[in-house]
Coordinates of C-alpha atoms (C1' of nucleotides) in Angstrom, one line a residue:
Chain A
M1 CA 36.3 -8.3 -19.3
S2 CA 35.2 -5.1 -17.6
I3 CA 31.6 -4.8 -16.6
I4 CA 29.2 -3.7 -19.3
R5 CA 27.7 -0.3 -18.8
V6 CA 25.0 0.9 -21.1
R7 CA 22.8 3.9 -21.0
F8 CA 19.5 5.0 -22.2
A9 CA 19.7 8.7 -22.8
P10 CA 16.4 10.3 -23.8
S11 CA 15.8 14.0 -24.1
P12 CA 12.7 15.2 -22.3
T13 CA 11.3 17.1 -25.2
G14 CA 8.3 15.0 -25.6
P15 CA 6.8 11.6 -24.7
I16 CA 9.1 8.7 -25.3
H17 CA 7.7 6.5 -28.1
L18 CA 7.9 3.0 -29.5
G19 CA 11.4 3.6 -30.9
G20 CA 12.7 5.0 -27.7
I21 CA 11.3 2.1 -25.7
R22 CA 12.9 -0.4 -28.1
T23 CA 16.3 1.3 -27.7
A24 CA 15.9 1.2 -24.0
L25 CA 14.9 -2.5 -24.2
Y26 CA 17.9 -3.5 -26.2
N27 CA 20.1 -1.6 -23.7
Y28 CA 18.4 -3.3 -20.9
L29 CA 18.7 -6.8 -22.5
L30 CA 22.5 -6.3 -23.1
A31 CA 23.1 -5.1 -19.5
K32 CA 21.0 -7.9 -18.0
K33 CA 22.6 -10.6 -20.1
Y34 CA 26.1 -9.7 -18.9
N35 CA 25.2 -8.6 -15.4
G36 CA 26.1 -5.1 -16.3
K37 CA 24.5 -1.7 -15.5
F38 CA 21.6 -0.1 -17.3
I39 CA 21.8 3.6 -16.7
L40 CA 19.2 6.3 -17.3
R41 CA 20.6 9.7 -18.2
I42 CA 18.4 12.6 -19.0
E43 CA 19.8 14.7 -21.9
D44 CA 18.0 18.0 -21.3
T45 CA 20.4 20.4 -23.0
D46 CA 17.6 21.9 -25.1
Q47 CA 15.9 24.4 -22.9
N48 CA 13.5 25.6 -25.7
R49 CA 11.9 22.2 -26.3
Y50 CA 12.0 21.0 -22.7
L51 CA 8.7 19.6 -21.5
H52 CA 8.2 19.5 -17.7
N53 CA 6.2 16.3 -17.6
A54 CA 8.4 14.4 -20.1
V55 CA 10.9 13.1 -17.5
S56 CA 8.2 11.6 -15.2
Y57 CA 6.6 10.1 -18.4
I58 CA 9.9 8.4 -19.3
L59 CA 10.2 7.0 -15.8
K60 CA 6.6 5.8 -15.7
S61 CA 6.9 4.2 -19.2
L62 CA 10.0 2.2 -18.4
K63 CA 8.3 1.0 -15.2
W64 CA 5.2 -0.1 -17.0
C65 CA 7.4 -1.9 -19.6
G66 CA 9.3 -3.6 -16.8
I67 CA 12.7 -2.5 -18.1
E68 CA 13.9 -0.3 -15.3
P69 CA 17.4 1.0 -15.0
N70 CA 19.6 0.1 -12.1
E71 CA 21.5 3.3 -12.0
G72 CA 20.9 6.9 -13.0
F73 CA 18.3 9.6 -12.9
G74 CA 15.4 8.5 -10.6
Y75 CA 17.2 5.3 -9.6
G76 CA 19.1 6.5 -6.6
G77 CA 22.5 8.1 -6.6
G78 CA 25.5 6.5 -8.2
P79 CA 29.1 7.0 -8.6
Y80 CA 28.7 9.3 -11.6
E81 CA 26.1 11.8 -10.4
P82 CA 24.4 13.9 -11.5
Y83 CA 22.6 11.9 -14.3
I84 CA 20.8 14.9 -15.8
Q85 CA 22.8 17.1 -18.1
S86 CA 21.5 20.4 -17.0
K87 CA 23.2 19.8 -13.7
R88 CA 26.5 18.9 -15.3
S89 CA 27.5 22.2 -16.7
Y90 CA 30.5 22.5 -14.5
I91 CA 31.9 19.2 -15.8
Y92 CA 31.4 20.3 -19.4
K93 CA 33.1 23.7 -18.7
F94 CA 36.1 21.9 -17.4
Y95 CA 36.5 19.8 -20.5
I96 CA 35.7 22.6 -22.9
N97 CA 38.6 24.6 -21.4
Y98 CA 40.9 21.7 -22.2
L99 CA 39.7 21.7 -25.8
L100 CA 40.1 25.5 -26.0
K101 CA 43.5 25.4 -24.5
N102 CA 44.7 22.8 -26.9
K103 CA 43.2 24.4 -29.9
Y104 CA 40.6 21.7 -30.6
A105 CA 37.9 24.3 -30.2
Y106 CA 37.4 28.0 -30.8
Y107 CA 35.1 30.9 -30.0
A108 CA 32.7 32.0 -32.6
F109 CA 30.8 35.3 -32.5
D110 CA 28.6 34.9 -35.5
T111 CA 25.1 35.6 -34.5
N112 CA 22.1 33.5 -35.6
K113 CA 21.2 36.4 -37.9
D114 CA 24.7 36.4 -39.5
L115 CA 24.5 32.8 -40.2
E116 CA 21.0 33.0 -41.5
I117 CA 22.1 35.6 -44.0
K118 CA 25.0 33.4 -45.1
R119 CA 22.7 30.4 -45.5
N120 CA 20.4 32.3 -47.7
E121 CA 23.2 33.7 -49.8
Y122 CA 24.5 30.2 -50.4
K123 CA 21.0 28.9 -51.1
K124 CA 20.5 31.4 -53.8
L125 CA 23.7 30.1 -55.5
G126 CA 22.5 26.6 -55.2
L127 CA 25.0 25.8 -52.5
N128 CA 24.8 24.5 -49.0
F129 CA 26.2 26.6 -46.2
S130 CA 28.2 24.7 -43.7
Y131 CA 30.4 26.2 -40.9
D132 CA 33.4 24.1 -41.7
H133 CA 37.2 24.1 -42.4
R134 CA 36.7 25.7 -45.8
I135 CA 35.1 28.9 -44.6
R136 CA 35.8 29.1 -40.9
M137 CA 38.7 31.5 -41.7
S138 CA 36.3 34.0 -43.3
L139 CA 33.9 34.1 -40.4
N140 CA 33.7 36.0 -37.1
N141 CA 35.6 33.8 -34.7
S142 CA 38.7 33.6 -32.6
L143 CA 40.7 32.0 -35.4
T144 CA 40.3 35.2 -37.5
M145 CA 40.9 37.8 -34.8
T146 CA 43.8 39.0 -32.7
K147 CA 44.2 37.8 -29.2
E148 CA 43.6 41.3 -27.9
N149 CA 40.4 41.6 -29.9
L150 CA 39.2 38.2 -28.5
I151 CA 39.9 39.2 -24.9
K152 CA 38.1 42.5 -25.5
K153 CA 35.1 40.8 -26.8
L154 CA 35.0 38.3 -24.0
K155 CA 35.4 41.1 -21.4
C156 CA 32.5 43.0 -23.0
N157 CA 30.3 39.9 -22.7
I158 CA 29.7 39.6 -26.3
P159 CA 27.7 36.4 -26.8
Y160 CA 29.6 33.6 -28.3
V161 CA 29.5 29.9 -28.9
I162 CA 32.4 27.4 -28.8
R163 CA 32.9 25.3 -31.9
F164 CA 34.8 22.2 -32.5
K165 CA 37.7 22.6 -34.9
V166 CA 37.5 19.7 -37.2
I167 CA 40.8 18.5 -38.6
P168 CA 40.1 18.1 -42.3
G169 CA 41.4 15.4 -44.6
L170 CA 41.4 12.5 -42.2
V171 CA 39.9 9.2 -43.3
L172 CA 38.8 7.3 -40.3
K173 CA 37.3 3.9 -39.9
V174 CA 34.9 3.2 -37.0
N175 CA 33.4 -0.1 -36.2
D176 CA 29.7 -0.5 -35.7
M177 CA 28.7 -3.7 -34.0
I178 CA 25.7 -4.1 -36.3
R179 CA 27.0 -2.6 -39.5
G180 CA 30.7 -3.4 -39.5
D181 CA 33.3 -0.8 -40.4
I182 CA 32.1 2.6 -41.5
K183 CA 34.6 4.9 -43.2
F184 CA 34.3 8.6 -43.2
N185 CA 36.3 11.6 -44.4
T186 CA 36.5 14.5 -41.9
N187 CA 36.3 16.9 -44.9
Y188 CA 32.6 16.6 -44.8
L189 CA 32.2 17.5 -41.1
D190 CA 31.2 20.9 -40.0
D191 CA 32.6 22.7 -36.9
K192 CA 29.8 21.7 -34.6
V193 CA 28.8 24.0 -31.8
L194 CA 29.9 22.4 -28.5
L195 CA 28.8 25.2 -26.1
K196 CA 25.8 27.3 -26.8
S197 CA 25.7 31.0 -26.2
N198 CA 23.6 30.5 -23.1
G199 CA 26.4 28.4 -21.6
M200 CA 24.7 25.1 -22.1
A201 CA 26.6 22.3 -23.8
T202 CA 25.1 20.9 -26.9
Y203 CA 24.2 17.2 -27.3
H204 CA 27.5 16.4 -28.9
L205 CA 29.7 17.7 -26.1
A206 CA 27.5 16.5 -23.2
N207 CA 27.0 13.1 -24.7
T208 CA 30.6 12.3 -25.4
I209 CA 31.8 13.6 -22.0
D210 CA 29.1 11.8 -20.2
D211 CA 29.6 8.5 -21.9
Y212 CA 33.3 8.7 -21.1
T213 CA 33.0 9.9 -17.5
M214 CA 30.2 7.5 -16.8
K215 CA 32.3 4.7 -18.1
I216 CA 29.8 3.6 -20.7
T217 CA 31.1 0.6 -22.6
H218 CA 28.4 0.2 -25.3
V219 CA 26.3 2.8 -27.0
L220 CA 23.1 1.3 -28.5
R221 CA 21.1 4.0 -30.1
G222 CA 19.0 4.7 -33.2
E223 CA 20.5 4.8 -36.7
E224 CA 19.9 8.6 -36.9
W225 CA 23.0 9.0 -34.8
I226 CA 25.4 7.5 -37.3
S227 CA 26.3 10.8 -38.8
S228 CA 27.1 12.4 -35.5
M229 CA 29.1 9.4 -34.4
F230 CA 31.9 10.8 -36.7
I231 CA 32.1 14.1 -34.8
H232 CA 31.9 12.2 -31.5
I233 CA 34.9 10.1 -32.6
L234 CA 36.9 13.2 -33.3
I235 CA 35.9 14.6 -29.9
Y236 CA 37.1 11.4 -28.1
K237 CA 40.3 11.6 -30.1
S238 CA 41.1 15.2 -29.0
F239 CA 40.7 14.1 -25.4
G240 CA 42.8 11.1 -26.0
W241 CA 39.9 8.8 -24.9
A242 CA 39.0 5.5 -26.4
P243 CA 35.4 5.7 -27.7
P244 CA 32.8 3.2 -26.5
N245 CA 31.5 0.4 -28.7
F246 CA 28.8 1.6 -31.0
A247 CA 25.7 -0.2 -32.3
H248 CA 23.2 1.7 -34.4
L249 CA 19.8 0.3 -34.4
P250 CA 17.5 0.2 -37.4
L251 CA 14.8 2.8 -37.4
I252 CA 11.1 2.1 -37.0
L253 CA 9.5 3.7 -40.0
N254 CA 6.1 5.1 -40.7
K255 CA 4.5 2.9 -43.3
N256 CA 1.6 5.1 -44.3
G257 CA 3.7 8.2 -44.6
K258 CA 7.4 8.9 -44.9
G259 CA 10.2 8.8 -42.5
K260 CA 11.0 7.7 -39.1
I261 CA 8.5 7.8 -36.3
S262 CA 8.8 10.9 -34.3
K263 CA 7.1 12.7 -31.5
R264 CA 7.1 15.8 -33.6
N265 CA 4.5 14.8 -36.0
L266 CA 2.0 12.8 -34.0
N267 CA -1.0 12.9 -36.1
Y268 CA 0.8 11.4 -39.0
F269 CA 0.8 7.8 -37.7
K270 CA -1.7 5.1 -38.3
F271 CA -0.5 3.1 -35.3
P272 CA -0.2 3.9 -31.6
L273 CA 3.2 5.5 -30.7
F274 CA 3.2 5.7 -27.0
P275 CA 3.7 3.1 -24.3
I276 CA 1.3 4.8 -21.9
E277 CA -1.2 7.6 -21.9
W278 CA 0.3 11.0 -22.8
K279 CA -1.4 14.3 -22.1
E280 CA -0.4 17.1 -24.5
P281 CA 0.6 19.9 -22.2
S282 CA -0.5 22.6 -24.6
T283 CA -4.0 21.2 -25.4
N284 CA -4.6 18.9 -22.5
K285 CA -5.6 16.3 -25.1
K286 CA -5.0 12.7 -24.0
I287 CA -3.4 10.2 -26.3
Y288 CA -3.8 6.6 -25.4
G289 CA -0.8 4.4 -25.1
Y290 CA -0.4 0.6 -25.5
K291 CA -1.3 0.3 -21.9
E292 CA -4.7 2.0 -22.3
L293 CA -5.3 0.2 -25.5
G294 CA -5.2 -3.1 -23.6
Y295 CA -1.8 -4.4 -24.4
F296 CA 0.0 -6.4 -21.8
P297 CA 3.4 -5.0 -21.1
D298 CA 5.1 -8.3 -21.7
A299 CA 3.3 -8.6 -25.1
F300 CA 4.3 -5.1 -26.0
I301 CA 7.9 -5.7 -25.1
N302 CA 7.9 -9.1 -26.9
M303 CA 6.5 -7.4 -30.0
L304 CA 9.0 -4.6 -29.9
A305 CA 12.0 -6.9 -29.3
M306 CA 11.1 -8.7 -32.6
L307 CA 11.0 -5.5 -34.5
G308 CA 14.6 -5.5 -35.6
W309 CA 16.0 -8.5 -33.7
N310 CA 15.4 -12.2 -33.9
P311 CA 17.0 -15.2 -32.2
G312 CA 18.1 -16.8 -35.4
N313 CA 15.3 -19.4 -35.5
N314 CA 11.5 -19.4 -35.9
R315 CA 10.6 -18.7 -32.3
E316 CA 8.6 -15.5 -31.7
I317 CA 7.2 -15.6 -28.2
F318 CA 9.6 -14.7 -25.4
S319 CA 9.3 -13.5 -21.9
L320 CA 11.5 -10.7 -20.8
E321 CA 13.7 -13.2 -19.0
E322 CA 14.0 -15.3 -22.1
L323 CA 14.8 -12.3 -24.2
V324 CA 17.7 -11.5 -21.9
N325 CA 18.9 -15.1 -22.4
F326 CA 18.8 -15.1 -26.1
F327 CA 19.7 -11.5 -26.9
S328 CA 22.7 -10.8 -29.0
I329 CA 23.7 -7.6 -30.8
K330 CA 24.9 -9.7 -33.7
K331 CA 21.4 -10.7 -34.4
I332 CA 20.1 -7.2 -34.7
N333 CA 19.1 -6.3 -38.2
K334 CA 20.4 -3.5 -40.3
S335 CA 17.4 -2.3 -42.2
G336 CA 14.6 -0.1 -41.1
V337 CA 11.3 -1.7 -40.1
F338 CA 7.7 -1.0 -40.7
F339 CA 5.3 -1.5 -37.8
D340 CA 2.5 -4.0 -38.3
K341 CA -0.5 -3.3 -36.2
K342 CA -2.1 -6.6 -36.9
K343 CA 0.9 -8.5 -35.8
A344 CA 1.0 -6.4 -32.7
I345 CA -2.5 -7.6 -31.9
W346 CA -1.5 -11.1 -32.6
F347 CA 1.3 -10.8 -30.1
N348 CA -1.1 -9.6 -27.5
K349 CA -3.4 -12.5 -28.2
Q350 CA -0.5 -14.9 -27.4
Y351 CA -0.4 -13.4 -24.0
I352 CA -4.1 -13.6 -23.3
I353 CA -4.0 -17.3 -22.3
K354 CA -0.9 -16.6 -20.1
N355 CA -2.8 -13.9 -18.3
K356 CA -5.9 -15.9 -17.4
N357 CA -5.8 -14.6 -13.8
K358 CA -5.9 -11.1 -14.9
I359 CA -8.9 -11.8 -17.1
F360 CA -10.6 -13.4 -14.2
L361 CA -10.0 -10.4 -12.1
F362 CA -11.1 -8.1 -14.8
L363 CA -14.4 -9.9 -15.4
A364 CA -15.1 -10.2 -11.7
K365 CA -14.7 -6.5 -11.5
E366 CA -17.1 -5.9 -14.4
L367 CA -19.6 -8.1 -12.6
K368 CA -19.2 -6.4 -9.3
N369 CA -19.6 -3.0 -11.0
R370 CA -22.9 -4.2 -12.3
S371 CA -23.9 -5.7 -8.9
I372 CA -24.1 -9.1 -10.5
L373 CA -23.6 -12.1 -8.1
F374 CA -21.4 -14.9 -9.4
D375 CA -19.8 -18.1 -8.4
N376 CA -16.0 -18.3 -8.9
N377 CA -16.1 -21.8 -10.4
F378 CA -18.8 -20.7 -12.8
L379 CA -16.7 -17.7 -13.8
W380 CA -13.6 -19.8 -14.4
K381 CA -15.7 -22.0 -16.7
V382 CA -17.0 -19.0 -18.6
I383 CA -13.5 -17.8 -19.1
D384 CA -12.3 -21.2 -20.3
L385 CA -15.1 -21.3 -22.8
T386 CA -14.5 -17.8 -24.2
I387 CA -10.9 -16.9 -23.8
D388 CA -9.8 -17.8 -27.3
R389 CA -12.3 -15.3 -28.7
I390 CA -10.5 -12.2 -27.5
N391 CA -7.4 -10.3 -28.4
F392 CA -7.6 -7.8 -25.5
I393 CA -8.7 -8.2 -22.0
Y394 CA -11.4 -5.5 -22.2
E395 CA -13.1 -7.5 -24.9
I396 CA -14.1 -10.2 -22.5
W397 CA -17.3 -8.7 -21.3
D398 CA -18.7 -8.5 -24.8
H399 CA -18.2 -12.2 -25.1
T400 CA -19.5 -13.3 -21.8
Y401 CA -22.3 -11.0 -20.7
Y402 CA -25.0 -13.5 -21.8
F403 CA -23.8 -16.0 -19.1
F404 CA -24.9 -13.4 -16.5
I405 CA -27.6 -11.1 -17.8
E406 CA -30.5 -11.2 -20.2
P407 CA -30.0 -9.3 -23.4
D408 CA -31.9 -6.0 -23.2
N409 CA -32.0 -5.3 -26.9
Y410 CA -32.1 -7.5 -29.9
D411 CA -30.5 -7.1 -33.3
K412 CA -33.5 -5.9 -35.5
S413 CA -32.3 -7.6 -38.6
F414 CA -33.2 -11.0 -37.4
I415 CA -36.7 -10.2 -36.1
S416 CA -37.6 -8.5 -39.3
K417 CA -36.8 -11.8 -41.1
I418 CA -39.6 -13.7 -39.2
K419 CA -42.4 -13.8 -41.7
D420 CA -44.9 -16.2 -40.1
K421 CA -45.0 -15.4 -36.4
N422 CA -47.9 -17.8 -35.6
Y423 CA -45.8 -20.7 -36.9
V424 CA -42.9 -19.6 -34.8
I425 CA -44.9 -19.2 -31.6
K426 CA -46.7 -22.6 -32.0
N427 CA -43.6 -24.5 -32.7
I428 CA -41.4 -22.9 -30.1
N429 CA -43.8 -23.9 -27.4
I430 CA -43.9 -27.5 -28.5
L431 CA -40.1 -27.4 -28.5
L432 CA -39.8 -25.9 -25.1
N433 CA -41.8 -28.7 -23.5
K434 CA -39.5 -31.3 -25.0
L435 CA -36.2 -29.8 -24.0
N436 CA -34.1 -30.9 -21.0
F437 CA -31.9 -27.8 -20.5
N438 CA -29.6 -29.5 -18.1
S439 CA -28.2 -32.0 -20.6
F440 CA -26.0 -30.9 -23.4
N441 CA -26.3 -34.2 -25.2
E442 CA -30.0 -34.4 -25.0
L443 CA -30.4 -30.9 -26.3
K444 CA -28.2 -31.8 -29.2
C445 CA -30.2 -34.9 -29.8
I446 CA -33.6 -33.2 -29.9
F447 CA -32.4 -30.5 -32.2
S448 CA -30.9 -32.9 -34.6
E449 CA -34.3 -34.4 -35.5
L450 CA -36.1 -31.0 -35.5
E451 CA -37.7 -29.7 -38.7
N452 CA -36.3 -26.3 -39.6
K453 CA -33.6 -26.7 -36.9
K454 CA -31.3 -24.1 -38.2
F455 CA -33.9 -21.5 -37.9
F456 CA -35.0 -22.5 -34.4
M457 CA -31.4 -22.7 -33.2
K458 CA -30.9 -19.2 -34.4
L459 CA -34.1 -18.1 -32.8
I460 CA -33.1 -19.5 -29.4
R461 CA -29.6 -18.1 -29.7
F462 CA -31.1 -14.8 -30.4
S463 CA -33.4 -14.9 -27.4
I464 CA -30.5 -15.9 -25.1
V465 CA -27.7 -13.8 -26.5
G466 CA -29.4 -11.0 -28.3
S467 CA -27.5 -11.5 -31.5
L468 CA -26.1 -14.2 -33.6
K469 CA -22.8 -14.6 -31.8
G470 CA -21.4 -16.5 -28.9
I471 CA -20.1 -20.0 -28.1
E472 CA -21.9 -23.3 -28.9
L473 CA -25.6 -22.9 -28.2
F474 CA -26.2 -26.0 -26.2
K475 CA -23.2 -25.2 -24.0
I476 CA -24.8 -21.8 -23.2
L477 CA -28.1 -23.4 -22.4
E478 CA -26.5 -25.9 -20.2
M479 CA -24.5 -23.2 -18.4
I480 CA -27.3 -20.8 -17.7
G481 CA -29.8 -23.6 -16.9
K482 CA -33.4 -24.3 -17.6
K483 CA -35.1 -21.5 -15.7
Q484 CA -33.0 -18.7 -17.2
S485 CA -33.2 -20.2 -20.7
I486 CA -36.9 -20.5 -20.7
K487 CA -37.3 -17.1 -19.2
R488 CA -35.3 -15.5 -22.0
I489 CA -37.0 -17.4 -24.7
K490 CA -40.4 -16.5 -23.5
K491 CA -39.4 -12.9 -23.2
F492 CA -38.3 -13.0 -26.8
I493 CA -41.5 -14.7 -28.0
K494 CA -43.5 -12.0 -26.3
K495 CA -41.5 -9.5 -28.2
I496 CA -42.3 -11.3 -31.5
E497 CA -46.0 -11.5 -30.6
S498 CA -46.2 -7.7 -30.0
Q499 CA -44.4 -7.1 -33.3
V500 CA -46.5 -5.7 -36.1
Y501 CA -45.6 -6.8 -39.6
Chain B
rG1 C1' 22.7 19.2 -53.5
rG2 C1' 26.6 16.7 -50.1
rC3 C1' 27.8 12.7 -46.7
rC4 C1' 26.2 8.2 -44.4
rC5 C1' 23.2 3.7 -43.8
rA6 C1' 20.1 0.1 -45.9
rU7 C1' 17.6 -3.3 -49.8
rU8 C1' 14.7 -11.7 -49.2
rC9 C1' 7.0 -12.9 -50.0
rG10 C1' 2.2 -6.9 -48.6
rU11 C1' 4.8 -6.8 -43.3
rC12 C1' 8.5 -8.9 -39.5
rU13 C1' 12.2 -12.2 -40.7
rA14 C1' 15.4 -17.4 -41.5
rU15 C1' 19.1 -19.0 -44.9
rU16 C1' 26.2 -15.7 -44.1
rG17 C1' 28.8 -19.6 -51.9
rG18 C1' 25.5 -25.3 -53.6
rU19 C1' 18.1 -25.2 -50.1
rU20 C1' 12.0 -27.5 -53.9
rA21 C1' 14.7 -20.0 -50.6
rG22 C1' 12.0 -21.8 -44.4
rG23 C1' 8.7 -19.5 -40.5
rA24 C1' 5.2 -15.9 -38.5
rC25 C1' 1.4 -11.9 -39.3
rG26 C1' -1.9 -10.7 -43.1
rU27 C1' -4.4 -12.6 -47.4
rC28 C1' -7.2 -16.5 -50.3
rA29 C1' -9.6 -21.5 -50.4
rG30 C1' -11.5 -25.8 -47.9
rG31 C1' -12.8 -28.2 -43.1
rU32 C1' -14.6 -28.1 -37.9
rU33 C1' -17.9 -25.0 -35.1
rU34 C1' -26.0 -26.3 -37.0
rU35 C1' -24.4 -18.5 -35.5
rC36 C1' -20.0 -15.6 -35.0
rA37 C1' -15.1 -15.9 -33.5
rU38 C1' -11.4 -19.6 -32.5
rC39 C1' -9.1 -23.8 -34.4
rC40 C1' -7.2 -27.2 -38.3
rU41 C1' -5.6 -28.1 -43.5
rG42 C1' -4.0 -26.2 -47.9
rG43 C1' -2.8 -22.2 -51.6
rA44 C1' -0.8 -17.7 -53.7
rA45 C1' 3.2 -14.7 -52.4
rA46 C1' 10.1 -12.8 -52.1
rG47 C1' 16.5 -12.1 -52.2
rA48 C1' 15.4 -4.2 -56.6
rG49 C1' 18.1 -3.9 -61.6
rG50 C1' 22.7 -4.4 -64.2
rG51 C1' 27.7 -5.8 -64.2
rG52 C1' 31.7 -8.6 -62.3
rU53 C1' 34.5 -12.7 -58.9
rU54 C1' 33.4 -18.1 -58.9
rC55 C1' 32.5 -24.6 -61.4
rG56 C1' 28.3 -22.2 -58.8
rA57 C1' 25.8 -16.6 -56.2
rU58 C1' 20.2 -14.2 -52.2
rU59 C1' 25.0 -14.7 -49.8
rC60 C1' 31.5 -11.4 -51.9
rC61 C1' 32.8 -6.7 -55.0
rC62 C1' 31.3 -2.5 -58.2
rC63 C1' 27.6 0.6 -60.6
rU64 C1' 22.5 2.2 -60.9
rA65 C1' 17.7 2.5 -58.7
rU66 C1' 14.8 2.8 -54.5
rG67 C1' 14.0 3.7 -49.3
rG68 C1' 15.9 6.0 -44.9
rG69 C1' 19.1 9.1 -41.8
rC70 C1' 22.1 13.5 -41.1
rU71 C1' 23.2 18.1 -43.2
rA72 C1' 20.4 23.6 -36.4
rC73 C1' 23.3 27.6 -30.7
rC74 C1' 17.3 19.9 -31.7
rA75 C1' 18.3 15.7 -29.6

RNA sequence: GGCCCAUUCGUCUAUUGGUUAGGACGUCAGGUUUUCAUCCUGGAAAGAGGGGUUCGAUUCCCCUAUGGGCUACCA
């Protein structure tokens, strides 16, 4: 079998999102599994929507996700350079001449305005205008004019596009590795523009030529491309080329609205779309990505992989390496999927325990930033005691601060519940004298025979933590020790004493 | 409107002619945690509808419905 070559071919018209990353991921997995090549090709044939920072964003995103290509744009040269379509015009020109010469394509001089008028006319009649075999002979193109007239027009630099001449009436069958055979009738195809009036190729031309010349064996892309696969097949046919294998991935859909996720209607979505932070060039507004929201890249990738693919059993947690191992196109699902934010959070939680070191480093940094001295062993103990309470790394401080610092403010709702402060002050002092703060078991023992113990435990928790949260109280007391415990309790008592009811 | 793709618990999915239709997230209830979260146990929850084919259909075929995609000199 020849070497597998797959490509990820984003267009730099905006930030790459969830769906794009998943497409890249599946391509990556297939390439890695069979020791093939994963190629990055930039499809920048749309000059109007081109965004200058989109390319670097794509590169940075793939890097953060850990699914970097091993050939293509930004990854060194390769045998099929250049890997950016705006630099490949000369190649497209060569092939378009072949198409023209062999009557697979033709010049069309209809202006946008002409077509606009046509479209409106059709619309009024309740019809849909389509530049196709039925009407091409009534439009302003090289099929309907004399050779002399055509040459004259070309000499005068009248703007034109080159359109593909669809052969009608063919029923073709094309295999999709995920969906099986798909039949289509070329009658429904329109004569797609292959070369724009500005001399740039359109997606359809550039994509087919690039996939062929770059020896792409498998095309894994979103389901939205199924329709244009038909025209691509026809283009391959006219060149006499064998098309690559196709696999059209199910779309990730927007649950709270309608339609597929898209970079064109950002505000529409109730879940994060981007892998890393994106800065809107027009407004300079920053939009957080999964990275900034605290997701681990491996958790993010794991979650994405399971959105449309599964290994055929109940297992859900996979490292990237394991995904490579188990990946199979055959197990990719057909139907569109809705993103579930809660499940995404759950995925991240599964990676918290695997990333204990990172949590240690993060917490150590938090402490250093606050100029708090700490002991490494103590810190590890704290993390072990609290790690199962967090979903994201940044949450750790909120669950551990009380091991290091006194609470500086207290939740008012508890204090206001204390009706008889004299009773409290009297009893807490008796209690403090009895307690051995260095022994978890003794603490437990003394409290178990205490009258009104629930209240006093809450009170002590409150003075230590500042609110009614945190790990087992006796464990906290044991960890922070007698001196610190008593200090915090006394401070809180003072607060109660000064309180006017 | 036309063409194409899809359809199993709320969500992601397993089961590719014979299962009490399984798991995960979420949800609900109970337990542990003398707080909160975690954790544990249990519950509710599904093969869109209608026709076929078959001894037997979630599984194969057709129709309808629903969702989605495309229908640009956008990708």
